[in-house]
Coordinates of C-alpha atoms in Angstrom, one line a residue:
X721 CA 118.1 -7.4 29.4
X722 CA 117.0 -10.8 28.3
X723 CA 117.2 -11.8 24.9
X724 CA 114.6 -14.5 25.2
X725 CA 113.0 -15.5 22.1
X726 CA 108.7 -16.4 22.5
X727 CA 108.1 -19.5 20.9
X728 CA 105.0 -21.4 20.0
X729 CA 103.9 -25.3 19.6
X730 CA 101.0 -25.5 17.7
X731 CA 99.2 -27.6 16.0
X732 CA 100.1 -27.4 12.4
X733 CA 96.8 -27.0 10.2
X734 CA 96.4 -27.5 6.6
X735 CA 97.4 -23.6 5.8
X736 CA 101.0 -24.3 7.4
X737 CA 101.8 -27.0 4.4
X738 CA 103.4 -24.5 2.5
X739 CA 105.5 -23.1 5.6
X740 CA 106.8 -26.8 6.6
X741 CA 107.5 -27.8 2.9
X742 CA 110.0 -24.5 2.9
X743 CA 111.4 -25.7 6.0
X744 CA 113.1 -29.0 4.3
X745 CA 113.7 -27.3 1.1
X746 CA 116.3 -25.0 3.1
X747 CA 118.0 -28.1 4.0
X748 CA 119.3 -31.8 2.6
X749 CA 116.7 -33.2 4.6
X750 CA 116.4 -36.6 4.1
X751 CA 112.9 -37.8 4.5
X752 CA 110.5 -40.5 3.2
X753 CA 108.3 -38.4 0.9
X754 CA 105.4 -40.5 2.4
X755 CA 106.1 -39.4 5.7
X756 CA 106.5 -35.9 4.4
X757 CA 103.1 -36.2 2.9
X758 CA 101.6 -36.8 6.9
X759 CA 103.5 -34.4 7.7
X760 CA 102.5 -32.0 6.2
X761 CA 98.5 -32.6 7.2
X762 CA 97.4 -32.7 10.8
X763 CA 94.2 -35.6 9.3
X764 CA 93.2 -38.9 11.0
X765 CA 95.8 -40.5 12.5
X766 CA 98.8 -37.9 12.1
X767 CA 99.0 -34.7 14.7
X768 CA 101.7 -32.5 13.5
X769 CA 102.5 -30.1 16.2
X770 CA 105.2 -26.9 14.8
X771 CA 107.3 -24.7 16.5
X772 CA 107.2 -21.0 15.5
X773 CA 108.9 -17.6 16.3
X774 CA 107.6 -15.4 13.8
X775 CA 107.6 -17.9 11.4
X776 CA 108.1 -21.9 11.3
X777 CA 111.2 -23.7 12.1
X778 CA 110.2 -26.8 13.2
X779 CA 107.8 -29.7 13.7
X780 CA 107.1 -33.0 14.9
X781 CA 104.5 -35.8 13.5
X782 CA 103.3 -38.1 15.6
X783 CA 100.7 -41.1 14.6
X784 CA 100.1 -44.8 14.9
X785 CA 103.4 -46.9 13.7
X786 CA 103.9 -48.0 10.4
X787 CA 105.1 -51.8 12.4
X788 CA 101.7 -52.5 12.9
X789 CA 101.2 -53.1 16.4
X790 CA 97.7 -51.4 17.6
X791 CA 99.2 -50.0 21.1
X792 CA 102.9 -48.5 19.4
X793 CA 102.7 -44.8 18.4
X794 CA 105.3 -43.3 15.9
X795 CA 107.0 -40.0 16.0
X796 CA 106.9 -40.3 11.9
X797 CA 109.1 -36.7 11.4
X798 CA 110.7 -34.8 13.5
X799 CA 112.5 -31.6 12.1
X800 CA 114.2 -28.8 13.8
X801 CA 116.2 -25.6 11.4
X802 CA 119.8 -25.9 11.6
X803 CA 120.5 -22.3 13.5
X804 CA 118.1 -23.8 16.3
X805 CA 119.8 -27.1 16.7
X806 CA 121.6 -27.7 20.6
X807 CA 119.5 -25.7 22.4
X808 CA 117.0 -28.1 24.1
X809 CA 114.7 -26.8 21.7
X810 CA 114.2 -30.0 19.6
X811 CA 113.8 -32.0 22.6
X812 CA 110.5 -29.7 24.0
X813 CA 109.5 -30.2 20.6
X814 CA 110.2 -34.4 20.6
X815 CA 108.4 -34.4 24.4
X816 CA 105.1 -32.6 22.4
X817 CA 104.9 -35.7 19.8
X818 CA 105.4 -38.1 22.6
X819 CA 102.3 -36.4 24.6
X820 CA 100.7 -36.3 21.9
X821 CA 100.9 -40.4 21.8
X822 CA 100.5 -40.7 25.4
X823 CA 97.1 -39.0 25.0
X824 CA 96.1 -41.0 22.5
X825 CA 96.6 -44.4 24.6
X826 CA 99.6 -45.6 23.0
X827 CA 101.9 -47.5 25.1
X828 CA 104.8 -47.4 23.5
X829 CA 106.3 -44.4 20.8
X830 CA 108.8 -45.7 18.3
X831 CA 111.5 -43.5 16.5
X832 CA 113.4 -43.6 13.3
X833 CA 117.1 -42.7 13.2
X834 CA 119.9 -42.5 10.6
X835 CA 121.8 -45.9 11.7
X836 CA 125.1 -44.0 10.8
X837 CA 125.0 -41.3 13.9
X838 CA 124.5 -43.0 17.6
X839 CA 120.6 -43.1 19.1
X840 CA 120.2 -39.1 19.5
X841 CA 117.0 -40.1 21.7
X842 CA 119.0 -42.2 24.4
X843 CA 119.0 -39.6 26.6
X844 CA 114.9 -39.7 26.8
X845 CA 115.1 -43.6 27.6
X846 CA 114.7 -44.7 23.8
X847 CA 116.5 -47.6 23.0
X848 CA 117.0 -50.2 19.7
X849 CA 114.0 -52.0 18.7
X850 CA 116.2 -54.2 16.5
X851 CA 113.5 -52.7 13.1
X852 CA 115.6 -51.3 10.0
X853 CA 114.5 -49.8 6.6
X854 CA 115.9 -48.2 4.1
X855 CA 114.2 -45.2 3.0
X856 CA 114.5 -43.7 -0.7
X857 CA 114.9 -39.7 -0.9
X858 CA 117.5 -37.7 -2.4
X859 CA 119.8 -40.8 -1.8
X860 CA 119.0 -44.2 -0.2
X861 CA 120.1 -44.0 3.3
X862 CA 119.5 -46.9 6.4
X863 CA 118.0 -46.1 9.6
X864 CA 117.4 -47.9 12.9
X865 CA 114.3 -48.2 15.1
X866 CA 114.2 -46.9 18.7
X867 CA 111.6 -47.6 21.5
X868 CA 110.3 -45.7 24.5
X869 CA 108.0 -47.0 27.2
X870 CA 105.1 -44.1 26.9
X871 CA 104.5 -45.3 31.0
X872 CA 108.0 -44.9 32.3
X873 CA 108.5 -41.9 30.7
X874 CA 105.4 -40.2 31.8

């Protein structure tokens, strides 16, 4: 008998704020509280897509980039629960932000990453931009920017 669990991408919609907040507070996540507030709204130029069983354990936000160039999207959070980490679950759930982009005529989708861990996105094609930032949430920590060609991925 399979043990198969159903799940769902949706998009997110303003009564799921609660839901995603609960998410990171289950966690040391480290995000820019900026980017948690479009996150947490599915408005203008954000689409945040979640990933449910019977209830929320993930999402991805996807947008225009904060770098400023009109034709680069942004996957601006992405967020999977620990116990469903390794599973190729997170990546269905990246591939849904990047679609998302792609449908909205970006050409290109950049990535933040912690610059202490190697480019967890290589494997889709994403590689260093040469961007940094240094983002202020529970503690100050660095990350890297990574770039993916919307065209020769898709």
């Amino acid at each position: 008998m399979s043990t198969e669990r159903s799940l769902l991408i949706r998009r997110a919609e303003q009564s799921d704020t609660a839901a995603l907040a609960l998410l990171l507070l289950d966690e040391s996540y480290p995000i820019d509280l900026k980017v948690m507030g479009d996150a947490e709204k599915s408005v203008g130029e954000q689409f945040t897509y979640l990933i449910e069983d019977t209830k929320p354990f993930g999402f991805v936000s996807a947008g225009r980039s904060d770098l400023g160039e009109s034709s680069l999207g942004q996957i601006a959070a992405l967020y999977l629960a620990q116990e469903y980490r390794y599973q190729g679950i997170g990546r269905k759930l990246l591939v849904r932000g990047l679609s998302v982009l792609k449908l909205r005529k970006f050409d290109s989708a950049h990535i933040w990453a912690d610059a202490e861990i190697a480019c967890p996105f290589a494997s889709l094609g994403f590689e260093p931009d040469g961007s940094r930032r240094a983002v202020n949430g529970k503690n100050i920590f660095h990350q890297i920017g990574y770039r993916l060609s919307l065209g020769a991925y898709f």
